[in-house]
XYZ file of C-alpha atoms in Angstrom:
232
model
C -71.584 -1.663 7.510
C -67.220 -2.037 8.623
C -66.710 -0.864 12.715
C -63.801 1.075 13.243
C -62.149 0.959 16.431
C -60.131 4.104 17.201
C -57.785 5.060 19.302
C -57.235 8.626 18.738
C -53.067 10.090 19.784
C -53.428 12.601 22.488
C -53.146 16.231 21.040
C -50.090 17.154 23.496
C -48.460 13.580 21.861
C -49.635 13.222 18.127
C -47.575 12.645 15.012
C -50.448 13.209 12.687
C -49.339 9.738 11.543
C -52.259 7.423 11.586
C -51.975 3.212 10.737
C -55.241 1.861 10.124
C -54.962 -1.741 11.030
C -56.096 -4.694 9.607
C -55.870 -7.833 12.149
C -55.068 -11.278 10.808
C -56.960 -14.535 11.183
C -56.409 -16.439 7.787
C -60.205 -14.378 6.351
C -61.406 -17.455 8.288
C -62.163 -14.567 11.530
C -60.543 -11.391 13.278
C -57.644 -11.771 15.113
C -57.853 -8.296 16.997
C -53.986 -7.437 18.030
C -53.750 -6.904 21.131
C -52.093 -4.078 22.902
C -50.095 -2.906 19.392
C -53.193 -0.237 19.413
C -52.352 1.168 22.270
C -48.900 1.599 21.840
C -49.109 3.004 18.804
C -51.707 5.602 20.760
C -49.424 6.564 23.150
C -46.602 7.391 20.799
C -48.709 9.847 18.458
C -49.907 7.457 16.393
C -53.883 7.743 16.010
C -54.865 3.673 15.338
C -57.435 2.359 13.582
C -58.100 -1.075 13.981
C -60.835 -2.340 11.214
C -63.208 -5.227 11.802
C -64.027 -5.976 8.469
C -66.284 -8.229 6.461
C -64.790 -11.764 5.770
C -64.820 -13.736 2.010
C -66.852 -16.363 3.180
C -65.990 -18.634 0.467
C -65.733 -16.077 -2.138
C -66.992 -12.734 -1.305
C -63.042 -10.569 -1.349
C -64.860 -7.911 -2.429
C -66.365 -6.935 0.487
C -63.179 -7.555 2.142
C -62.064 -4.851 0.147
C -64.482 -2.694 -0.122
C -64.552 -2.712 3.887
C -60.672 -1.520 3.590
C -60.301 0.784 1.550
C -63.614 2.623 3.036
C -61.495 2.813 6.130
C -58.508 4.567 4.594
C -60.906 6.918 3.277
C -62.553 7.688 5.763
C -59.605 8.496 8.010
C -58.824 10.446 5.228
C -61.552 12.750 4.670
C -61.651 13.138 8.749
C -57.884 13.887 9.338
C -59.228 17.318 10.915
C -61.590 15.683 13.263
C -59.165 13.638 14.476
C -56.035 15.403 14.297
C -54.075 13.778 11.612
C -52.424 14.638 8.282
C -53.838 13.733 5.343
C -50.700 12.924 4.377
C -49.569 10.384 6.370
C -51.405 7.988 7.021
C -50.427 4.410 6.224
C -51.776 0.652 6.339
C -50.397 -2.040 9.256
C -51.501 -5.607 8.862
C -50.523 -8.925 10.534
C -50.422 -12.432 8.898
C -53.749 -12.396 6.389
C -54.358 -8.795 7.681
C -50.636 -7.842 6.301
C -52.105 -9.397 2.854
C -54.767 -6.615 3.112
C -52.785 -4.259 3.592
C -50.747 -5.118 0.862
C -53.760 -5.714 -1.738
C -55.376 -2.046 -0.527
C -51.718 -0.021 -1.210
C -51.528 -1.883 -4.637
C -55.146 -1.610 -6.460
C -55.793 1.826 -4.977
C -55.338 4.486 -7.343
C -52.724 6.946 -7.171
C -53.450 10.320 -4.824
C -54.768 7.276 -2.413
C -53.072 4.719 -1.711
C -52.079 4.316 1.652
C -48.572 6.140 2.396
C -46.344 3.839 4.003
C -47.547 -0.437 3.928
C -45.818 -2.500 6.975
C -46.438 -6.253 7.475
C -46.209 -8.442 10.275
C -45.168 -11.911 8.965
C -47.644 -10.497 6.417
C -48.708 -13.584 3.594
C -48.863 -10.438 0.864
C -48.409 -13.319 -1.884
C -50.885 -16.123 -3.040
C -48.894 -18.034 -4.621
C -46.234 -21.193 -3.842
C -45.230 -19.047 -1.105
C -48.115 -19.119 0.611
C -48.167 -22.016 3.524
C -51.901 -22.277 2.654
C -55.007 -23.912 4.297
C -56.907 -23.486 1.195
C -57.403 -19.889 1.888
C -57.705 -19.157 -2.083
C -60.874 -20.853 -1.764
C -61.963 -18.889 1.286
C -60.924 -15.592 -0.380
C -62.452 -16.608 -4.411
C -64.290 -19.693 -3.896
C -63.528 -23.454 -4.248
C -63.632 -23.133 -8.176
C -60.451 -20.668 -7.336
C -59.020 -19.869 -10.788
C -54.944 -19.635 -11.481
C -55.653 -15.760 -13.030
C -57.630 -15.138 -9.309
C -54.770 -16.002 -7.629
C -52.347 -13.919 -9.420
C -55.111 -11.071 -9.213
C -54.170 -11.297 -5.168
C -50.165 -11.892 -5.299
C -49.487 -8.752 -4.569
C -45.688 -9.132 -5.568
C -47.842 -8.880 -8.525
C -48.786 -6.010 -8.209
C -46.412 -3.501 -7.058
C -45.568 -0.770 -9.563
C -43.742 2.493 -9.689
C -46.396 3.939 -6.943
C -46.446 1.154 -4.409
C -45.960 2.937 -1.111
C -42.944 2.073 0.946
C -43.077 -0.370 3.328
C -41.514 -2.349 6.342
C -41.414 -6.168 6.316
C -41.275 -8.336 9.931
C -41.261 -12.637 9.563
C -39.792 -14.933 11.574
C -37.063 -17.336 10.004
C -38.812 -19.810 12.192
C -43.209 -19.158 10.715
C -44.232 -21.631 9.690
C -47.438 -20.598 8.812
C -46.317 -18.229 6.450
C -43.241 -18.533 5.852
C -40.516 -15.671 5.460
C -40.101 -16.227 1.721
C -43.745 -14.653 1.247
C -42.119 -11.182 2.826
C -39.070 -11.821 0.670
C -40.785 -11.671 -2.147
C -42.584 -8.883 -1.396
C -39.162 -7.313 -0.775
C -37.729 -8.211 -3.867
C -40.292 -6.703 -6.121
C -40.376 -3.088 -4.266
C -37.054 -3.269 -5.195
C -37.435 -3.935 -8.366
C -39.257 -0.133 -8.328
C -36.532 1.333 -6.426
C -39.078 1.726 -3.168
C -38.193 3.084 -0.075
C -38.084 -1.015 2.385
C -37.104 -2.537 5.543
C -37.414 -5.921 6.507
C -36.217 -7.434 9.613
C -36.000 -11.319 10.082
C -35.769 -12.588 13.641
C -34.370 -15.159 14.647
C -37.036 -16.959 16.346
C -41.217 -16.207 17.951
C -43.207 -18.214 14.907
C -45.796 -16.666 13.776
C -48.375 -14.506 15.858
C -46.454 -12.635 18.131
C -48.117 -9.487 18.550
C -49.196 -8.967 21.784
C -47.709 -12.004 22.836
C -45.824 -11.129 25.939
C -43.161 -13.754 25.982
C -42.085 -12.301 22.106
C -38.710 -11.583 23.184
C -38.412 -8.998 20.231
C -41.071 -6.348 21.093
C -39.145 -4.059 22.269
C -37.201 -3.934 19.031
C -39.855 -4.210 16.818
C -41.750 -1.183 17.662
C -38.292 0.565 18.079
C -37.976 0.175 14.330
C -40.478 1.061 13.636
C -41.185 4.439 14.819
C -37.516 4.780 13.304
C -38.830 3.777 10.299
C -41.906 6.265 10.537
C -39.343 8.755 10.952
C -36.867 8.285 8.084
C -39.982 8.065 5.658
C -41.031 11.655 6.896
C -38.262 12.993 6.122
C -37.471 11.841 2.537
């Protein structure tokens, strides 16, 4: 079973939003985001960190099942957690960003997350993805081009894909900024609301890192964007 770590927003601050967070780690391990779930909670957003099963060389269906299950659980228990079932979104960093984009596109219409936030995410699995055989981890050693395409989320974007907010650093050499711009471009082809911020520096893995100079900015932009899409 999947473990969910839930940071419930206090009633006096609750905005009704829930953020289902998929940690990064290249699908090899889980790197839990420091301070971000607490920041969400303190700003009225109930945060849910998902300890999803790793693909373990070719079992990406287990990873997907856990991610989708976490979204469905929060929607089914919206009243219990004092959240609006129409304000449940996903957020992922690095490989977790790929997972967030994946579920945002393959879930049935009406069940998809309501928004997607990708933090130095790797939504694509093809030439934009600077990989250490991550695709083999997901699909096995004999991974096929068709399998890679099936998980390259910029190829899956359609008219019902949720709005997205993307963050990246220009000097990220682990997941290149092209990964985010490819997803952004796909969204724009369907006229889906999207906003993207590429910071001049920061490299990779900066969520919760004290020395990241744009922490207050990206958190401010996230809050403003949620307010913006709530009005649409």
